[in-house]
PDB file of C-alpha atoms in Angstrom:
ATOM      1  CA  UNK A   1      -4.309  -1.035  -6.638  1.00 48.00           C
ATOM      2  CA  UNK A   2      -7.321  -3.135  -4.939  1.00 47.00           C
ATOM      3  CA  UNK A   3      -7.814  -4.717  -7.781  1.00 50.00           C
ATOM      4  CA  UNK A   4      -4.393  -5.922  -9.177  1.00 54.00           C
ATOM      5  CA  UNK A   5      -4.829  -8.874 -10.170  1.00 53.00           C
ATOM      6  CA  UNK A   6      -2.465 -12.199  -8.869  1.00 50.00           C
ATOM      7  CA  UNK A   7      -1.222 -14.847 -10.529  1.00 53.00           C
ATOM      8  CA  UNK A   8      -1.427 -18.501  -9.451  1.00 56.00           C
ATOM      9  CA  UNK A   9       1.561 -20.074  -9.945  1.00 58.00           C
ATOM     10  CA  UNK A  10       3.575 -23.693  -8.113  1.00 57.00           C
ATOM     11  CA  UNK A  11       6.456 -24.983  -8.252  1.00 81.00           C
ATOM     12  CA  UNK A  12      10.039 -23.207  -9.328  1.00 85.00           C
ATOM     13  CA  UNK A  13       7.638 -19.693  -9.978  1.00 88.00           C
ATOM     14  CA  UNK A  14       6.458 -19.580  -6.428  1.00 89.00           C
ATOM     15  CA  UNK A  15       9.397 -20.333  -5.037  1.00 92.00           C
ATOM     16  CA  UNK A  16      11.439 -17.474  -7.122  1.00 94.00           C
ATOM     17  CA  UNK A  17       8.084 -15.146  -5.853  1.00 93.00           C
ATOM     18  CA  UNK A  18       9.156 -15.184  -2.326  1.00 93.00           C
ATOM     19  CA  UNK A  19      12.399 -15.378  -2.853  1.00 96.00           C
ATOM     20  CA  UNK A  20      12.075 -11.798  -4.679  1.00 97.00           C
ATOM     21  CA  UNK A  21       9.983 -10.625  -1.744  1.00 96.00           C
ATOM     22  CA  UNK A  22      12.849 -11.383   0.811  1.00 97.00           C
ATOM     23  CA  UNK A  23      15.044  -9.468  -1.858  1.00 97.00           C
ATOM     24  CA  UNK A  24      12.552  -6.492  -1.983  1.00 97.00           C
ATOM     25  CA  UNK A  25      12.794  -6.623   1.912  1.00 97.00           C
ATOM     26  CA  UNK A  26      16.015  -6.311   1.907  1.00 97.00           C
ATOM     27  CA  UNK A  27      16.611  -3.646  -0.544  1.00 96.00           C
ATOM     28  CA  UNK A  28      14.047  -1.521   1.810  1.00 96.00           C
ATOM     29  CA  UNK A  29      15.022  -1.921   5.028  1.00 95.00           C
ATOM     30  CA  UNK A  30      19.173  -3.537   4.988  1.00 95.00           C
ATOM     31  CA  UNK A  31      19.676   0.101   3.984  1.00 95.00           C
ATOM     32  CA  UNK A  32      18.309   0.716   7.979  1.00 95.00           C
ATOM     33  CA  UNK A  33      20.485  -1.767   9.533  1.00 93.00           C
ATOM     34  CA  UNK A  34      23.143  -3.342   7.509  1.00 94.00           C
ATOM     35  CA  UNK A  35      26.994  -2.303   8.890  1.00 91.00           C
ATOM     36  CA  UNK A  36      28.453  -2.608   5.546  1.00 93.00           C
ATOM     37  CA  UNK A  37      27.088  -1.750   2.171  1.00 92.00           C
ATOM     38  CA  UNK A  38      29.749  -4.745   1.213  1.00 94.00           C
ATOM     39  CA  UNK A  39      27.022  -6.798   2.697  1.00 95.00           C
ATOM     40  CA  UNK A  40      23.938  -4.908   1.674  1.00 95.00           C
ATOM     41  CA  UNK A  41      24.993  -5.580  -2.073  1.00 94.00           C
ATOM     42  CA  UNK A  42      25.773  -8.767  -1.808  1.00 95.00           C
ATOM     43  CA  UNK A  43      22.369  -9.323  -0.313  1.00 96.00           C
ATOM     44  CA  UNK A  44      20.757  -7.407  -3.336  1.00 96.00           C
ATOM     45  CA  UNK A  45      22.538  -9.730  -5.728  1.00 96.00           C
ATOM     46  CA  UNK A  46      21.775 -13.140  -4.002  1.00 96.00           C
ATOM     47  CA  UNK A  47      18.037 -12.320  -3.065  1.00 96.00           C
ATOM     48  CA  UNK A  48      16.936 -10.139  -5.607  1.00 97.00           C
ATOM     49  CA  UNK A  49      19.206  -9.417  -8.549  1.00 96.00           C
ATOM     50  CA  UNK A  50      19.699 -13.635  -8.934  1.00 97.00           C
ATOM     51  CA  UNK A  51      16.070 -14.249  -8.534  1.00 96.00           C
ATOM     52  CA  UNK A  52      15.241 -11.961 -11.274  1.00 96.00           C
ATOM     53  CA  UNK A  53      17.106 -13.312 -13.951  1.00 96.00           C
ATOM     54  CA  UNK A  54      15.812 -16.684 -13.049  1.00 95.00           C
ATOM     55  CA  UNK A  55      12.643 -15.475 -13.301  1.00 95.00           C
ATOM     56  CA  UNK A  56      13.195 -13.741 -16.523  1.00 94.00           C
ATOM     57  CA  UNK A  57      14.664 -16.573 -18.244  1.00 94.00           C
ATOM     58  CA  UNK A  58      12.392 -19.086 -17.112  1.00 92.00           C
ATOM     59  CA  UNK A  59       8.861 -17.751 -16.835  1.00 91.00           C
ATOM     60  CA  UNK A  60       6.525 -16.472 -19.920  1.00 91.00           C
ATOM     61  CA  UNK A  61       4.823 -13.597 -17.971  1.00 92.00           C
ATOM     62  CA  UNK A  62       7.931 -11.995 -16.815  1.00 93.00           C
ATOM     63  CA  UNK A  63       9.305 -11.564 -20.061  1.00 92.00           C
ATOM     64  CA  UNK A  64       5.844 -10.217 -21.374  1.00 91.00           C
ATOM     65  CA  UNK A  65       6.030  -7.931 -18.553  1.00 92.00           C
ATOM     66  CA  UNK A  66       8.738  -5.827 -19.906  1.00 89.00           C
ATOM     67  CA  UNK A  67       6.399  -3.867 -22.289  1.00 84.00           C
ATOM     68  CA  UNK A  68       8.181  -2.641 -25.408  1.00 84.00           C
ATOM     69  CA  UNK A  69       6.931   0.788 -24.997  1.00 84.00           C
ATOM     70  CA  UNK A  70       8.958   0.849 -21.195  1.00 80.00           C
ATOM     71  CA  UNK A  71      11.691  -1.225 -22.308  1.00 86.00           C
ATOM     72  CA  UNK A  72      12.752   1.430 -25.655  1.00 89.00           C
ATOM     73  CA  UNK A  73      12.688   4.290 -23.882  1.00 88.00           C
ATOM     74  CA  UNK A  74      14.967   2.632 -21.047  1.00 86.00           C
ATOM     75  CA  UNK A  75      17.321   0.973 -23.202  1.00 89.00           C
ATOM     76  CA  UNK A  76      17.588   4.580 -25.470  1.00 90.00           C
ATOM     77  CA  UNK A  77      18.670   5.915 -22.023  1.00 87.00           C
ATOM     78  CA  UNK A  78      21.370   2.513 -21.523  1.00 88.00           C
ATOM     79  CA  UNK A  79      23.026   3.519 -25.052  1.00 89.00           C
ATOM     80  CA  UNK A  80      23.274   7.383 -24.231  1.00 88.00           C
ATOM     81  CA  UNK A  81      24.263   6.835 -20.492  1.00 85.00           C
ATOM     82  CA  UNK A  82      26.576   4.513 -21.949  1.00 86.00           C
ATOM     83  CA  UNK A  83      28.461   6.983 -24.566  1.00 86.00           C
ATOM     84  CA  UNK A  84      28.440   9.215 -21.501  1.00 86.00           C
ATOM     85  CA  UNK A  85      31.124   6.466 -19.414  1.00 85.00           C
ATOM     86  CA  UNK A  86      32.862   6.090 -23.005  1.00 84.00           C
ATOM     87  CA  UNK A  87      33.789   9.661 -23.920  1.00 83.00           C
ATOM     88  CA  UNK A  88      33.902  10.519 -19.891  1.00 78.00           C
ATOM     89  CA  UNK A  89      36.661   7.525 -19.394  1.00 74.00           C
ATOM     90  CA  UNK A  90      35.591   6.125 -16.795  1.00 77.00           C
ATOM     91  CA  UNK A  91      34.321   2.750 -18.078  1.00 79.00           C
ATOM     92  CA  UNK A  92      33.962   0.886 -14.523  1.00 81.00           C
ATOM     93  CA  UNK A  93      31.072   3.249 -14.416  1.00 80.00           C
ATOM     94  CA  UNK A  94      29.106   0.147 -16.908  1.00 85.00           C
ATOM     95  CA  UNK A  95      28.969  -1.555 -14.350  1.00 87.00           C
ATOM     96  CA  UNK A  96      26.812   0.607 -12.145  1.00 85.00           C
ATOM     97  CA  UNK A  97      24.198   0.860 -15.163  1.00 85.00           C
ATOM     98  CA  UNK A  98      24.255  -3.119 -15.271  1.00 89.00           C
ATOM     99  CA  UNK A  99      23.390  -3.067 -11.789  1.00 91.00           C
ATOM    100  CA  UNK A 100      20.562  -0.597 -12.287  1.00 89.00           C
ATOM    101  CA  UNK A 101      19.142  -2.938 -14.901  1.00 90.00           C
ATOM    102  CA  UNK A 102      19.245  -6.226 -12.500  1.00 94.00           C
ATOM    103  CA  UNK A 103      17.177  -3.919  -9.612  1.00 94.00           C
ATOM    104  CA  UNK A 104      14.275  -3.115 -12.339  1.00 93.00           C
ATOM    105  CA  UNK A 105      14.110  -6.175 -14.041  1.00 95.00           C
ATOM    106  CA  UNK A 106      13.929  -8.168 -10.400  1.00 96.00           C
ATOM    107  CA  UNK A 107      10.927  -5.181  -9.249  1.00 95.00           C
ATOM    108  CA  UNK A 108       8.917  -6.442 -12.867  1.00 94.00           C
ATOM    109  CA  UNK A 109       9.829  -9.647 -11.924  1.00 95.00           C
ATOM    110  CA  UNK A 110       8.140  -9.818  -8.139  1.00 96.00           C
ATOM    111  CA  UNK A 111       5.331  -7.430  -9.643  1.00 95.00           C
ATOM    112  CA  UNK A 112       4.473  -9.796 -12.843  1.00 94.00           C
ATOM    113  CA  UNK A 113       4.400 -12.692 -10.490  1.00 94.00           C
ATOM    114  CA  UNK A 114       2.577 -11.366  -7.432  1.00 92.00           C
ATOM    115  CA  UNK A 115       0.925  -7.686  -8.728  1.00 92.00           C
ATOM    116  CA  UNK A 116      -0.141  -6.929  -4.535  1.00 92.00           C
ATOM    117  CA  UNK A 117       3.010  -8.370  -3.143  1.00 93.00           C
ATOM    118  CA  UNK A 118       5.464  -5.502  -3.927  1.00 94.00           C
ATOM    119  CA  UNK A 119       2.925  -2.617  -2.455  1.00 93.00           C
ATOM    120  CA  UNK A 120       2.504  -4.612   0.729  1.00 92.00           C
ATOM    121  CA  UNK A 121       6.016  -5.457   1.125  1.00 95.00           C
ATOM    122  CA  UNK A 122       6.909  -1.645   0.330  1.00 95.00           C
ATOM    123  CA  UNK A 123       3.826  -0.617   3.508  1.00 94.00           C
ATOM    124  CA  UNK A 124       5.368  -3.233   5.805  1.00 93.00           C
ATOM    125  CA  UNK A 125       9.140  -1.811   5.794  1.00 95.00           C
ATOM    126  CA  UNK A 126       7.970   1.434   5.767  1.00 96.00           C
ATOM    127  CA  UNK A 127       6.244   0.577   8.997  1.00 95.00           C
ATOM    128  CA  UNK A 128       9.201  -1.590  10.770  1.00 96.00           C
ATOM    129  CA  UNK A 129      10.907   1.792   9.035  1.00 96.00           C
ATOM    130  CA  UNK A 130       9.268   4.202  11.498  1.00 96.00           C
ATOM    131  CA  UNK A 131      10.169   2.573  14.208  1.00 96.00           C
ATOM    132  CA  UNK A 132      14.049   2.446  13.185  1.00 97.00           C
ATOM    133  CA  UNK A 133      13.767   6.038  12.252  1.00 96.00           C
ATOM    134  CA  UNK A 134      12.891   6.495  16.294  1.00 97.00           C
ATOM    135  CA  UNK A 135      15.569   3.694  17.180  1.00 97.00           C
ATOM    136  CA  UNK A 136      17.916   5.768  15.244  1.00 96.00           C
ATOM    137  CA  UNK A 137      16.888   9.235  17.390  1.00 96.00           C
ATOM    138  CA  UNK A 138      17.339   7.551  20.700  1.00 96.00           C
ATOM    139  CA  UNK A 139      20.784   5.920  19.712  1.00 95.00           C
ATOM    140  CA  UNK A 140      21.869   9.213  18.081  1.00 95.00           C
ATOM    141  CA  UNK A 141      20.632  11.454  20.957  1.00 96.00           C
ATOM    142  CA  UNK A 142      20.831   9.714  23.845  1.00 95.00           C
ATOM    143  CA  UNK A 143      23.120   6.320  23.575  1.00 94.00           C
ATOM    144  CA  UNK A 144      25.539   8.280  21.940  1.00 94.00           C
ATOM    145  CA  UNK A 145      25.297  11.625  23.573  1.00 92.00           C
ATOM    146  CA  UNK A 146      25.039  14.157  20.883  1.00 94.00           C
ATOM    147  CA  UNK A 147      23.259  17.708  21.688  1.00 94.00           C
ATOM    148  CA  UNK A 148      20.115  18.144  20.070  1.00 92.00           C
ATOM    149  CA  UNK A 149      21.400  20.924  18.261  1.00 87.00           C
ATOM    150  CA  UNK A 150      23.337  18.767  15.978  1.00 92.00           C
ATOM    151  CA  UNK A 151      21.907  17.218  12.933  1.00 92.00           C
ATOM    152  CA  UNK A 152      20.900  13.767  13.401  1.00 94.00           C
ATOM    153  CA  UNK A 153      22.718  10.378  11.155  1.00 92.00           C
ATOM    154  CA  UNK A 154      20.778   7.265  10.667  1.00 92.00           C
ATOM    155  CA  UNK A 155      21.677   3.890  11.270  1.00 93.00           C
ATOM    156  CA  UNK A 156      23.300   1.086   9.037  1.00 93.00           C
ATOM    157  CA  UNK A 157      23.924   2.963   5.625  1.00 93.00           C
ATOM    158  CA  UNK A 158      22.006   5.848   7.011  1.00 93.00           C
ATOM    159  CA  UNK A 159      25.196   7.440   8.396  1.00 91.00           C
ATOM    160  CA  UNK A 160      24.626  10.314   6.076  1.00 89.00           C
ATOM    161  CA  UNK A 161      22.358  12.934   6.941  1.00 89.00           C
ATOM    162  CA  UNK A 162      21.043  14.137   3.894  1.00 87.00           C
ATOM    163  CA  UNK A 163      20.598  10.334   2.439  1.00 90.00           C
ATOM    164  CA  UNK A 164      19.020   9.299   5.539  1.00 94.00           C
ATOM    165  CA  UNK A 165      16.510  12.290   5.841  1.00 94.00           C
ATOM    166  CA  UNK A 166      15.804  11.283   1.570  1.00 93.00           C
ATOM    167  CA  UNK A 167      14.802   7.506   2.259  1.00 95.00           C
ATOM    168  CA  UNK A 168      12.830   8.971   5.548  1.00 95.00           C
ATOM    169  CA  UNK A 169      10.460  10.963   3.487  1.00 94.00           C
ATOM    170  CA  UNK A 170      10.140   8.730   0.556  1.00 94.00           C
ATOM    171  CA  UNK A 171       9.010   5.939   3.061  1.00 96.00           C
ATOM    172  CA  UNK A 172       7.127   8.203   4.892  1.00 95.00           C
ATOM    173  CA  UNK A 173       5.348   9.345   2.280  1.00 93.00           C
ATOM    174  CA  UNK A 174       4.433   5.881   1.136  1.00 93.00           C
ATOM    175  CA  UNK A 175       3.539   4.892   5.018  1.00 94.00           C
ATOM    176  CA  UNK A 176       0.853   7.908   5.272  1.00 90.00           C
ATOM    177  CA  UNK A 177      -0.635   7.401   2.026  1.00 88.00           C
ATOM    178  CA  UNK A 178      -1.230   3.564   1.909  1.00 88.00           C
ATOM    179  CA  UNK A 179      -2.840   3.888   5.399  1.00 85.00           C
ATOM    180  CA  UNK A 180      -5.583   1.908   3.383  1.00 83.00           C
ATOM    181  CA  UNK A 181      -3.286  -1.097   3.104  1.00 84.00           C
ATOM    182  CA  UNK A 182      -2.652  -1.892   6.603  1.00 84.00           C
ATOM    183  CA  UNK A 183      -4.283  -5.111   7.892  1.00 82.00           C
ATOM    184  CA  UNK A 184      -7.047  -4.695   9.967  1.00 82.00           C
ATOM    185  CA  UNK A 185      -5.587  -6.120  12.829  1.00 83.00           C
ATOM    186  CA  UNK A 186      -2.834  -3.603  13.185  1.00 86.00           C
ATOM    187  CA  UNK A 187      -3.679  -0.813  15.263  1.00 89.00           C
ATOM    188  CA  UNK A 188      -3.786   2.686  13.925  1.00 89.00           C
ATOM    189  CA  UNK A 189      -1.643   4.174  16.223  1.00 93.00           C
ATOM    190  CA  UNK A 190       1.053   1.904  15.317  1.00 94.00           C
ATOM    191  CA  UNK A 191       0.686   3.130  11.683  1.00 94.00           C
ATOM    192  CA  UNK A 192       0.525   7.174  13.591  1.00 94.00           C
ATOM    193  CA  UNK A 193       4.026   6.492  15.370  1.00 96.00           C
ATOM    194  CA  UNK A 194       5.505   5.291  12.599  1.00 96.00           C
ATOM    195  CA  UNK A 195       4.390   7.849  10.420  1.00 95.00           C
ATOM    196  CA  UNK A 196       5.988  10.339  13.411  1.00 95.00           C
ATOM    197  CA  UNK A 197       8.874   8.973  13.453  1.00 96.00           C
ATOM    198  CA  UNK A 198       9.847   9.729   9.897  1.00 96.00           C
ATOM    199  CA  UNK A 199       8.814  13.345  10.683  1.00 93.00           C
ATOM    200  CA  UNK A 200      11.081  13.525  13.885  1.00 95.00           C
ATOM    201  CA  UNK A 201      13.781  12.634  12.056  1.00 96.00           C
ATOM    202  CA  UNK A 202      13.470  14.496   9.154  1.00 93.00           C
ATOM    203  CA  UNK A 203      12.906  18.085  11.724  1.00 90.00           C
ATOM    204  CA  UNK A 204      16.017  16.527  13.743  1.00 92.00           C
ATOM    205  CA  UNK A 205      17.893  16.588  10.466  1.00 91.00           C
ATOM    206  CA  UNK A 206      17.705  19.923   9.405  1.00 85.00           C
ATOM    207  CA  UNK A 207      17.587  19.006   5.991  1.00 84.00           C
ATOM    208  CA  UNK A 208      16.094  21.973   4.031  1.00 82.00           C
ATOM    209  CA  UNK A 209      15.806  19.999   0.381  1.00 82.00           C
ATOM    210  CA  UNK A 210      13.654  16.741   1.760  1.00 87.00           C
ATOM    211  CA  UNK A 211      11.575  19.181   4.357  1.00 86.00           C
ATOM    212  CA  UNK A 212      10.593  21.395   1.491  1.00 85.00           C
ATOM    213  CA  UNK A 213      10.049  18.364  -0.613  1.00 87.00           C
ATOM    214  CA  UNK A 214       7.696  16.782   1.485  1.00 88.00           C
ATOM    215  CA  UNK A 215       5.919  19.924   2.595  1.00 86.00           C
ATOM    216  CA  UNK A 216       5.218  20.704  -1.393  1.00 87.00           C
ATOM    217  CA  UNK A 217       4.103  16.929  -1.250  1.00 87.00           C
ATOM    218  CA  UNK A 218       1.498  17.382   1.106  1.00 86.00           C
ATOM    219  CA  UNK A 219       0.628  21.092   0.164  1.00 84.00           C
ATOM    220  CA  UNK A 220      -0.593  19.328  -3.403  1.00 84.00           C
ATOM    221  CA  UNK A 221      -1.564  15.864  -2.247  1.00 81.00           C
ATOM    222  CA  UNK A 222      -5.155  17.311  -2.724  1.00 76.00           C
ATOM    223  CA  UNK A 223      -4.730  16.869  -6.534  1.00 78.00           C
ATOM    224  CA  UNK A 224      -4.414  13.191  -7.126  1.00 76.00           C
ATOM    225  CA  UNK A 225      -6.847  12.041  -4.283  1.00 74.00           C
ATOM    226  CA  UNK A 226     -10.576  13.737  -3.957  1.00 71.00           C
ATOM    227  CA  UNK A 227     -10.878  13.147   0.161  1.00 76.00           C
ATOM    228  CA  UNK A 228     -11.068  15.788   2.442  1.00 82.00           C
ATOM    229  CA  UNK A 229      -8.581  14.726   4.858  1.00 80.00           C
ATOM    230  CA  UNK A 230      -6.058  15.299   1.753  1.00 80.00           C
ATOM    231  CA  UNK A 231      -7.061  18.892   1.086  1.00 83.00           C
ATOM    232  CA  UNK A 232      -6.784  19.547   5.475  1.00 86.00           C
ATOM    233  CA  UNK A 233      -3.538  17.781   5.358  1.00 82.00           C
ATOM    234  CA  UNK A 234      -2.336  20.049   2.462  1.00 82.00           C
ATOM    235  CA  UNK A 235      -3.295  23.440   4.187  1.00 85.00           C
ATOM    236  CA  UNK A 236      -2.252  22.517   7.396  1.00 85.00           C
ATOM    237  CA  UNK A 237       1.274  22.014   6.013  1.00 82.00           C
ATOM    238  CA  UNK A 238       1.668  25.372   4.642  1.00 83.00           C
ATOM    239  CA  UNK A 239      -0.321  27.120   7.944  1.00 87.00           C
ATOM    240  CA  UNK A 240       2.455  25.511   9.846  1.00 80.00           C
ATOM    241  CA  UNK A 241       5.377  26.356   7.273  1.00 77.00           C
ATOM    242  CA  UNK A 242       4.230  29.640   7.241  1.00 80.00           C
ATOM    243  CA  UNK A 243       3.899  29.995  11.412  1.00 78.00           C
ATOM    244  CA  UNK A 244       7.787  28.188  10.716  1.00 71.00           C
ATOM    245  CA  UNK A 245       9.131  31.298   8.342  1.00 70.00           C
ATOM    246  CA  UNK A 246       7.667  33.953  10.984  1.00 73.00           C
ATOM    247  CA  UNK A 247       8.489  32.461  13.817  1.00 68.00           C
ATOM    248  CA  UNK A 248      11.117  30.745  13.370  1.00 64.00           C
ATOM    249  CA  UNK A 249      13.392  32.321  10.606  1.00 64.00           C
ATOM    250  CA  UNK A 250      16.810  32.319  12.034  1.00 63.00           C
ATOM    251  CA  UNK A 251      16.501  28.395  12.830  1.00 61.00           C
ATOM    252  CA  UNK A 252      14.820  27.685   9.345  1.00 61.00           C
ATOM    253  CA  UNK A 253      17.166  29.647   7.154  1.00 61.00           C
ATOM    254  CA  UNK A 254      20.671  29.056   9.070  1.00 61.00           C
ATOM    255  CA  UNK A 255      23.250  28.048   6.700  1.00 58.00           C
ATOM    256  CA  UNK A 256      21.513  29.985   4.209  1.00 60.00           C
ATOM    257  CA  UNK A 257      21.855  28.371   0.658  1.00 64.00           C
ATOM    258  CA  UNK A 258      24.844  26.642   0.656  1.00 70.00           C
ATOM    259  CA  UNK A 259      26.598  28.632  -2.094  1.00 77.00           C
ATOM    260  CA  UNK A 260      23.867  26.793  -4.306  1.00 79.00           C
ATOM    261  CA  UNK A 261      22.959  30.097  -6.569  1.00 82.00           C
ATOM    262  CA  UNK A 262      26.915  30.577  -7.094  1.00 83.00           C
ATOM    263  CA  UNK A 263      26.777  26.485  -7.736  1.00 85.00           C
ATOM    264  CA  UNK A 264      24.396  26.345 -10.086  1.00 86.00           C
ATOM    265  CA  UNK A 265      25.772  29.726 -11.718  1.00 85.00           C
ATOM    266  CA  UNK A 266      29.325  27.832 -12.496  1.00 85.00           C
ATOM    267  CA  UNK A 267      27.526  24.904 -13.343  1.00 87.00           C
ATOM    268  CA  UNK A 268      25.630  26.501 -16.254  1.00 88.00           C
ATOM    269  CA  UNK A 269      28.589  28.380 -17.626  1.00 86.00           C
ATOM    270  CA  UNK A 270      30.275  24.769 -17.493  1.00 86.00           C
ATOM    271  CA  UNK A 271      27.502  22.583 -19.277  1.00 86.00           C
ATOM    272  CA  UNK A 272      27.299  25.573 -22.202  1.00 88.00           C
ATOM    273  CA  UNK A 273      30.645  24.592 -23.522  1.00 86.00           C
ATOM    274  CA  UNK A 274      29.470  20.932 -23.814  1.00 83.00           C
ATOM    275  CA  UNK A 275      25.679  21.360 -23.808  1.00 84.00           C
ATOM    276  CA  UNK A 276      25.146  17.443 -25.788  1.00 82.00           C
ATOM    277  CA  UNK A 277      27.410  15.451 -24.695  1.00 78.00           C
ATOM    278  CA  UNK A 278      28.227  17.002 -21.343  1.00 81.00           C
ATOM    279  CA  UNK A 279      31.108  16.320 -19.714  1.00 83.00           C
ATOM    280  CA  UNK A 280      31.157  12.144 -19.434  1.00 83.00           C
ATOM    281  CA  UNK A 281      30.042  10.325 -16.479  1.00 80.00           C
ATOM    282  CA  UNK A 282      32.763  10.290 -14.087  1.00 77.00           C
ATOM    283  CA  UNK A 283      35.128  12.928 -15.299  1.00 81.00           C
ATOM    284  CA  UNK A 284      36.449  15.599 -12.770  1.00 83.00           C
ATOM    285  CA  UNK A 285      35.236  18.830 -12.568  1.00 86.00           C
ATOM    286  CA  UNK A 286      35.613  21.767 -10.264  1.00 86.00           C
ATOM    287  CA  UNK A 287      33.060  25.004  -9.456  1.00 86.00           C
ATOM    288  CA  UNK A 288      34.812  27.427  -7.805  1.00 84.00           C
ATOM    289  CA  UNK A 289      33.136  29.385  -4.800  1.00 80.00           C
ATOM    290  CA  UNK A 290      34.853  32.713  -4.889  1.00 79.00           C
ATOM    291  CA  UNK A 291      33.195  33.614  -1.274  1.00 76.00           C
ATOM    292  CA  UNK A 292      34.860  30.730   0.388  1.00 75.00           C
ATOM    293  CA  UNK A 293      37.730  30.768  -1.652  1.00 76.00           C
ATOM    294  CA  UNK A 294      37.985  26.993  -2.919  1.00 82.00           C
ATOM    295  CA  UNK A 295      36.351  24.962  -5.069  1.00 82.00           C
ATOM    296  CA  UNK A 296      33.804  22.073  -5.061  1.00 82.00           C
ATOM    297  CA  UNK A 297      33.854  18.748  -7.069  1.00 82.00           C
ATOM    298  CA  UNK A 298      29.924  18.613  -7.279  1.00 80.00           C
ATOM    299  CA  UNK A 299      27.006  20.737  -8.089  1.00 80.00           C
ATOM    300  CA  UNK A 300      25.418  19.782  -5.266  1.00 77.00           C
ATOM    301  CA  UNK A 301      22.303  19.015  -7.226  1.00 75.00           C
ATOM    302  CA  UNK A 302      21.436  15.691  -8.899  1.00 76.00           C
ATOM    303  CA  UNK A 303      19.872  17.067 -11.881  1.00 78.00           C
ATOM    304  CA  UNK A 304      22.415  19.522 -12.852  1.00 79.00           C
ATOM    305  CA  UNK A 305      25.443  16.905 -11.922  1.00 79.00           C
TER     306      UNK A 305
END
């Protein structure tokens, strides 16, 4: 990425660069902070979804920057995902896809004009992130009372715990491993509490999915970079999972799997009756959980929903 090259542009293209980068801002860090996701999407529309189609239909190298061999495969995946709301009947569910187009074609936008600009936007809210992620501990824990043994919400639209600890490892993730990025005038252990405050609040959470995600992150960072510190990193994660699992078992596997065997079980039987088409986006379904007695309206896994 040192050497992405940046085009020079004046005038109207300049002006729709930064105004992408406030958008980009926004999409990364309102998320943190915003009360209302009312006002978090009408933020994404007026500084980044707007700015994007300005872009596209004004300026040459954002429309060469959708690359036919990207943009078939994505708009394959439009017409299916669109059958899917058809035959499911729930056709206000177009609308969501035409939102997912806007947000890509605004992120090729900003990264055709400005190639750097969307990497050092994405390090710079992941380190104002880290310190929210702590801002969000100290509100959570001690502004607001709660005993530690409960698991921790974020702030803004953070106020779900399994979302929140999610966005806290991806920007972690991209906070630890851009270390390379950060101006030389900010100080390392600004980039170090940042990068711990992620990791608080992803232990505080007691979220097994994202812990196990990131720990099989750094257990296999080793492969795509060839420094040392990588392949330390990657051992000392599982030395420490393992110490977790022997020392820790009751605290690490409390709540055991959350039915997710008997999940996935009903989930296959359902998806063999339909195993093409699938159900439609948006219809109904139920999985009943025999041990509790009711049923569920999701799989609880993104994949298999």
């Amino acid at each position: 990425m040192d050497t992405l090259p940046s085009v020079r542009f004046s005038g109207l293209t300049r002006v729709l660069m930064w105004w992408l980068g406030v958008g980009f801002a926004w999409l990364l860090l309102g998320i943190f902070v915003l009360p209302t996701s009312k006002l978090y999407q009408q933020g994404l529309i007026l500084f980044f979804w707007l700015p994007g189609l300005v872009a596209l239909i004004t300026t040459p190298v954002v429309r060469r920057a959708w690359d036919p061999l990207l943009l078939l495969p994505l708009l394959v995946f439009a017409l299916w995902s669109g059958g899917s709301v058809v035959w499911g009947g729930e056709l206000d569910k177009l609308k969501e896809m035409l939102y997912v187009g806007l947000a890509v074609n605004a992120v090729v936008a900003l990264a055709a004009l400005k190639p750097r600009l969307p990497w050092q936007l994405l390090l710079g809210c992941a380190l104002c992130g880290g310190g929210l992620a702590w801002w969000a501990l100290v509100d959570f824990y001690f502004l607001q009372g709660n005993v530690w043994a409960k698991r921790v919400l974020g702030n803004g639209q953070l106020n779900q715990t399994i979302l929140a600890s999610q966005v806290m490892g991806v920007m972690g993730l991209s906070l630890l491993f851009m270390r390379s990025w950060l101006p030389r005038g900010v100080p390392s252990i600004l980039w170090l509490l940042s990068c711990l405050g992620y990791l608080a609040f992803l232990v505080m959470s007691q979220s097994k999915g994202p812990l196990l995600a990131l720990l099989v992150c750094l257990a296999i960072c080793g492969l795509w970079t060839a420094q040392r510190w990588a392949w330390a990193l990657g051992v000392a994660s599982l030395v420490i999972a393992g110490l977790g699992v022997w020392l820790l078992p009751e605290q690490l596997l409390r709540g055991g799997f959350s039915y997710r065997p008997q999940l996935l079980e009903q989930a296959w039987e359902l998806w063999l009756h339909k195993p093409w088409a699938g159900l439609g986006v948006g219809l109904a379904y139920l999985l009943p959980i025999p041990e509790r007695g009711k049923s569920v309206e999701h799989a609880h896994n993104l994949y298999v929903h």
